[in-house]
Amino acid sequence: MKTINKLFALLFLVFSANAFAQNKALIYGVLLDESRQPVEGVSISFDDNGEKGHAVSDKTGAYKLEIPAGREIIISYNHVSFIPASVPITLPPGKKGEINAILESSSKQLQGVTITGETSRQRIIGLTRISPEVIRNIPGANAGVENIVKLLGGNSNNEMSTQYAVRGGSYDENLVYVEDIEIYRPFLIRSGQQEGLSFTNTSMVENVEFSAGGFQAKYGDKMSSVLDISYRRPTRFGVQAEASFLGGSVTADAISKNQKWSGIIGARYRDNSLLVNSQQTESNYKPTFTDVQAMVNFTPSSKWELNFLGNISQNKYNYEPLYRQTNFGTVDEPVALVIYYDGKEKDQYTTYFGALKSTYTVSENFQFKVIGSIYHTMEQEYFDILAQYNLGEVDTNIGSDTFGQVKNARGVGSQLNHARNNLDALIANAEIKGYHVINNNRLEWGVKYTHEDIRDRLLEWEVIDSAGFSIRPPVADIKNDQPYEPFTGPLLPYQDVRATNFTQINRFSGFAQWSHRTKVGEADLFINAGARAQYWKVGGNVEGKGQTTISPRAQLTLKPAWDMDMLFRLSGGFYNQPPFYRELRDSLGQVRPDVKAQKSIHIVAGNDYSFRLWERPFKLVSELWYKKMDDVNTYTLENVRMRYRANNDAVAYAYGLDMRMNGEFVPGTESWVSVGYMKTEENLNDRGYIARPTDQRLKFAILFQDYVPNIPSLKVYLNMVYNTGLPGGSPSYADPYLYQSRLNDYRRVDAGFAYVFVDSKSDYPKGHWLSVFRDLSLGLEIFNLFNNQNAITNTWVRDVYTKNQYGVPNYLTSRVFSLKLNVSI
């Protein structure tokens, strides 16, 4: 019997190998530089709808790579010292094709190879590709991936925060993946200045793709956007370093001699003191934001790849405010708020993350991935801050000894804030994904299990004293008829939140989708249809009932057989968002286990037009979109802190138009111009529609790169943003229907100037002191170039004479200068 089994196994292997060979083709060639010298360490790869292949050129510049047969494959060539390039090729099964290329170190087109920005796959499914070079070069107070995303589909009026809202959604409605692994954020952060580092290490990034809506079923259960990030696979040893007045980073690449092992590790440090000290509040501020991140790759065979991604992050935020004066009002009636502080805030956010991914290519038509990850965060938020304020008119008499100071106080009082908040969360995921190709059909599926264990203690209160009287919470129902009757009610804080929650959530989710390419006349038609489903149940010290959602989605892309390179896209579906822990917790800290998933019907109609202008490549992308939302979990927004009502008491809508053009406005450099209009409103308990907290009507942004014509090594980078004002919020316990004023428009320009000593175009002789560097540049960054005063929220204070409340703007950062050094060897 054993002999028969062995015979069957042998026959199976022979048949599989033959079938595999019939579905494969081989490309080979030699890669040379402009001096016709072989180039070692060039990464040759392809990514055809998730099916990947990879090879590296040897010392002679030679390479070989198996590719899928019978359809067009885009082969990419990447090397740190040369311009990235790609070439399309189609080979029949079992055939060989030779591609020899001369790699260019200038901005010219490669011989026989076309430089591409976005691949056809990205254009078809509506993903925007962001170049890592753009991400690293464009200046910003929080430079990185999120800095660029905010200017494309995302909205944010807070340069201190890496969080963003997309098309009327909240900060909690955005998916972020790194190497197919979902990334989480800390829970307790309430202010942008408490955010030190985003998870994504920009120095490790190879590819960034972003969708602002209408994305496929393979992406998770969020309503607004998806950010998909890939880290690079090292092809040689190298070190990168960056240093500025805001911190620094060091990143190292390594690869084994047999090229089966490779790894990249990065360490970062950030100090926001320079930015925070530019605000109007004088303070002693001692932040420490550090993280270490590593990715290790093992390729035991051409069919199997194993990846480990790990991250340790520790953010310590120590803040001791001292004094603040904010001038506002009008020219005829200037008013100022003066605050003297006592006390301090001590916060700490420590996270550990680890993930293991295994990718196995069974055959040309079948590939699957197994992914496991664990995220652990320990957070504390402790503060005791006493603020004693004086609200009054400003002395505008230039000759006065009290010029610029407050006189004729309208309101005096004090405010004591106390918090002892702790949170410990552990989130574990296990996931399997499969990919099948059958003729012109591609099937993708996946199943995932998630366990969330969250232990949370909230203890915070606020006491307000105005003109010597303790202000009671406005919701108190004890009658106060002084002086005719003595008041016997207890003294109560203005706000008091006390809760202890032990919450466990188990989730089972899965997706299946189908992609097909066909012809309609002479036009190409691409079809994608799929669905997601999720079941979850909340347990712990409160029990909820199990709930299920189903989210069908579809995309249609038509490429007419025109001379113009133009695509038309129509996508949409149901985007359900089961509640995460923060969405289950109401404004009093109580967990509501039966909160339903927020539901959105999202429709996106888009146009993608590639053209040449001034003999250079350009792209114009336009998207018209609409969202209808039900079972909306409304919230209040203060800085970046969101407090949900957790009762699904509203419906909402959002619609808008986004347009973006990018291309080489200056030869050899890519720049972006984007403009968008949006309107979003919600209706709470049938009371009528009012603006949502993220209702930002108009945005305009420019990312511009240039160089001085006579000094091409002197580079200029501009990041210009104009956003109309967001709703300004309301005092605690206030009815949002009574507070619909808006903050002022957000206007900001960040500029960077860099002198490049060494880059890929440099050719220093051996022995020259600069020859050891691959890249070397020194620059000056100016944040908020025109020193605009932008506000993020209002502080509400009382006028004892008129009993009115004033919304005093909390301004963000003013103009700041910083030096920046970039080194790569």
mmCIF file with all atom_site columns, N, CA and C in Angstrom, residues 44 61 125 144 161-162 195 323 384 419 446 451 471-472 517 536 540 552 654-655 705 710 779 786:
data_model
loop_
_atom_site.group_PDB
_atom_site.id
_atom_site.type_symbol
_atom_site.label_atom_id
_atom_site.label_alt_id
_atom_site.label_comp_id
_atom_site.label_asym_id
_atom_site.label_entity_id
_atom_site.label_seq_id
_atom_site.pdbx_PDB_ins_code
_atom_site.Cartn_x
_atom_site.Cartn_y
_atom_site.Cartn_z
_atom_site.occupancy
_atom_site.B_iso_or_equiv
_atom_site.pdbx_formal_charge
_atom_site.auth_seq_id
_atom_site.auth_comp_id
_atom_site.auth_asym_id
_atom_site.auth_atom_id
_atom_site.pdbx_PDB_model_num
ATOM 1  N N  . ILE A 1 44  ? 14.391  43.122 -9.313  1.00 0.00 ? 44  ILE A N  1
ATOM 2  C CA . ILE A 1 44  ? 13.488  42.905 -10.454 1.00 0.00 ? 44  ILE A CA 1
ATOM 3  C C  . ILE A 1 44  ? 12.251  42.207 -9.904  1.00 0.00 ? 44  ILE A C  1
ATOM 4  N N  . GLY A 1 61  ? 25.488  41.616 -13.490 1.00 0.00 ? 61  GLY A N  1
ATOM 5  C CA . GLY A 1 61  ? 24.286  42.307 -13.937 1.00 0.00 ? 61  GLY A CA 1
ATOM 6  C C  . GLY A 1 61  ? 23.217  41.375 -14.473 1.00 0.00 ? 61  GLY A C  1
ATOM 7  N N  . ILE A 1 125 ? -8.409  50.138 -10.032 1.00 0.00 ? 125 ILE A N  1
ATOM 8  C CA . ILE A 1 125 ? -9.175  49.999 -8.793  1.00 0.00 ? 125 ILE A CA 1
ATOM 9  C C  . ILE A 1 125 ? -9.264  51.303 -8.005  1.00 0.00 ? 125 ILE A C  1
ATOM 10 N N  . GLY A 1 144 ? 5.421   62.971 7.022   1.00 0.00 ? 144 GLY A N  1
ATOM 11 C CA . GLY A 1 144 ? 5.259   61.537 6.873   1.00 0.00 ? 144 GLY A CA 1
ATOM 12 C C  . GLY A 1 144 ? 4.108   61.222 5.950   1.00 0.00 ? 144 GLY A C  1
ATOM 13 N N  . SER A 1 161 ? -1.325  66.863 14.674  1.00 0.00 ? 161 SER A N  1
ATOM 14 C CA . SER A 1 161 ? -1.879  65.511 14.730  1.00 0.00 ? 161 SER A CA 1
ATOM 15 C C  . SER A 1 161 ? -1.597  64.756 13.441  1.00 0.00 ? 161 SER A C  1
ATOM 16 N N  . THR A 1 162 ? -1.394  63.440 13.563  1.00 0.00 ? 162 THR A N  1
ATOM 17 C CA . THR A 1 162 ? -1.289  62.578 12.395  1.00 0.00 ? 162 THR A CA 1
ATOM 18 C C  . THR A 1 162 ? -2.635  61.975 12.014  1.00 0.00 ? 162 THR A C  1
ATOM 19 N N  . GLU A 1 195 ? 0.666   63.425 20.363  1.00 0.00 ? 195 GLU A N  1
ATOM 20 C CA . GLU A 1 195 ? 1.030   62.433 19.363  1.00 0.00 ? 195 GLU A CA 1
ATOM 21 C C  . GLU A 1 195 ? 2.474   62.662 18.942  1.00 0.00 ? 195 GLU A C  1
ATOM 22 N N  . TYR A 1 323 ? 1.437   79.990 31.925  1.00 0.00 ? 323 TYR A N  1
ATOM 23 C CA . TYR A 1 323 ? 0.743   81.252 31.700  1.00 0.00 ? 323 TYR A CA 1
ATOM 24 C C  . TYR A 1 323 ? 0.240   81.284 30.263  1.00 0.00 ? 323 TYR A C  1
ATOM 25 N N  . ASP A 1 384 ? -3.466  67.040 37.119  1.00 0.00 ? 384 ASP A N  1
ATOM 26 C CA . ASP A 1 384 ? -4.126  67.951 38.051  1.00 0.00 ? 384 ASP A CA 1
ATOM 27 C C  . ASP A 1 384 ? -3.685  69.346 37.647  1.00 0.00 ? 384 ASP A C  1
ATOM 28 N N  . ALA A 1 419 ? -7.575  64.007 36.521  1.00 0.00 ? 419 ALA A N  1
ATOM 29 C CA . ALA A 1 419 ? -7.788  62.745 35.813  1.00 0.00 ? 419 ALA A CA 1
ATOM 30 C C  . ALA A 1 419 ? -6.795  61.707 36.318  1.00 0.00 ? 419 ALA A C  1
ATOM 31 N N  . GLY A 1 446 ? -10.856 35.528 2.075   1.00 0.00 ? 446 GLY A N  1
ATOM 32 C CA . GLY A 1 446 ? -10.128 35.596 3.333   1.00 0.00 ? 446 GLY A CA 1
ATOM 33 C C  . GLY A 1 446 ? -11.049 35.427 4.524   1.00 0.00 ? 446 GLY A C  1
ATOM 34 N N  . HIS A 1 451 ? -9.608  38.890 18.558  1.00 0.00 ? 451 HIS A N  1
ATOM 35 C CA . HIS A 1 451 ? -9.996  38.919 19.974  1.00 0.00 ? 451 HIS A CA 1
ATOM 36 C C  . HIS A 1 451 ? -9.453  40.193 20.596  1.00 0.00 ? 451 HIS A C  1
ATOM 37 N N  . ILE A 1 471 ? -19.823 76.372 40.094  1.00 0.00 ? 471 ILE A N  1
ATOM 38 C CA . ILE A 1 471 ? -20.819 76.181 39.042  1.00 0.00 ? 471 ILE A CA 1
ATOM 39 C C  . ILE A 1 471 ? -21.264 74.724 39.043  1.00 0.00 ? 471 ILE A C  1
ATOM 40 N N  . ARG A 1 472 ? -22.567 74.529 39.185  1.00 0.00 ? 472 ARG A N  1
ATOM 41 C CA . ARG A 1 472 ? -23.118 73.170 39.200  1.00 0.00 ? 472 ARG A CA 1
ATOM 42 C C  . ARG A 1 472 ? -23.307 72.667 37.766  1.00 0.00 ? 472 ARG A C  1
ATOM 43 N N  . ARG A 1 517 ? -11.732 40.718 -16.460 1.00 0.00 ? 517 ARG A N  1
ATOM 44 C CA . ARG A 1 517 ? -11.406 41.676 -17.511 1.00 0.00 ? 517 ARG A CA 1
ATOM 45 C C  . ARG A 1 517 ? -12.014 41.179 -18.820 1.00 0.00 ? 517 ARG A C  1
ATOM 46 N N  . TRP A 1 536 ? -19.868 39.776 15.523  1.00 0.00 ? 536 TRP A N  1
ATOM 47 C CA . TRP A 1 536 ? -19.148 40.143 16.737  1.00 0.00 ? 536 TRP A CA 1
ATOM 48 C C  . TRP A 1 536 ? -20.078 40.103 17.940  1.00 0.00 ? 536 TRP A C  1
ATOM 49 N N  . GLY A 1 540 ? -17.536 40.528 28.811  1.00 0.00 ? 540 GLY A N  1
ATOM 50 C CA . GLY A 1 540 ? -16.792 41.126 29.911  1.00 0.00 ? 540 GLY A CA 1
ATOM 51 C C  . GLY A 1 540 ? -17.710 41.391 31.068  1.00 0.00 ? 540 GLY A C  1
ATOM 52 N N  . PRO A 1 552 ? -21.905 44.166 0.654   1.00 0.00 ? 552 PRO A N  1
ATOM 53 C CA . PRO A 1 552 ? -21.580 43.948 -0.764  1.00 0.00 ? 552 PRO A CA 1
ATOM 54 C C  . PRO A 1 552 ? -20.971 45.205 -1.392  1.00 0.00 ? 552 PRO A C  1
ATOM 55 N N  . ALA A 1 654 ? -23.336 62.836 3.176   1.00 0.00 ? 654 ALA A N  1
ATOM 56 C CA . ALA A 1 654 ? -22.162 63.603 2.758   1.00 0.00 ? 654 ALA A CA 1
ATOM 57 C C  . ALA A 1 654 ? -22.037 63.490 1.251   1.00 0.00 ? 654 ALA A C  1
ATOM 58 N N  . TYR A 1 655 ? -21.638 64.568 0.615   1.00 0.00 ? 655 TYR A N  1
ATOM 59 C CA . TYR A 1 655 ? -21.376 64.527 -0.818  1.00 0.00 ? 655 TYR A CA 1
ATOM 60 C C  . TYR A 1 655 ? -20.302 65.542 -1.151  1.00 0.00 ? 655 TYR A C  1
ATOM 61 N N  . GLN A 1 705 ? 7.539   70.926 -5.785  1.00 0.00 ? 705 GLN A N  1
ATOM 62 C CA . GLN A 1 705 ? 8.980   70.722 -5.719  1.00 0.00 ? 705 GLN A CA 1
ATOM 63 C C  . GLN A 1 705 ? 9.647   71.488 -6.862  1.00 0.00 ? 705 GLN A C  1
ATOM 64 N N  . ASN A 1 710 ? 20.040  77.978 -11.854 1.00 0.00 ? 710 ASN A N  1
ATOM 65 C CA . ASN A 1 710 ? 21.493  78.115 -11.938 1.00 0.00 ? 710 ASN A CA 1
ATOM 66 C C  . ASN A 1 710 ? 22.222  77.297 -10.871 1.00 0.00 ? 710 ASN A C  1
ATOM 67 N N  . GLY A 1 779 ? 19.357  71.036 4.982   1.00 0.00 ? 779 GLY A N  1
ATOM 68 C CA . GLY A 1 779 ? 18.286  71.946 4.626   1.00 0.00 ? 779 GLY A CA 1
ATOM 69 C C  . GLY A 1 779 ? 17.753  72.753 5.791   1.00 0.00 ? 779 GLY A C  1
ATOM 70 N N  . PHE A 1 786 ? 4.007   82.020 6.879   1.00 0.00 ? 786 PHE A N  1
ATOM 71 C CA . PHE A 1 786 ? 3.398   83.346 6.993   1.00 0.00 ? 786 PHE A CA 1
ATOM 72 C C  . PHE A 1 786 ? 2.804   83.612 8.374   1.00 0.00 ? 786 PHE A C  1
#
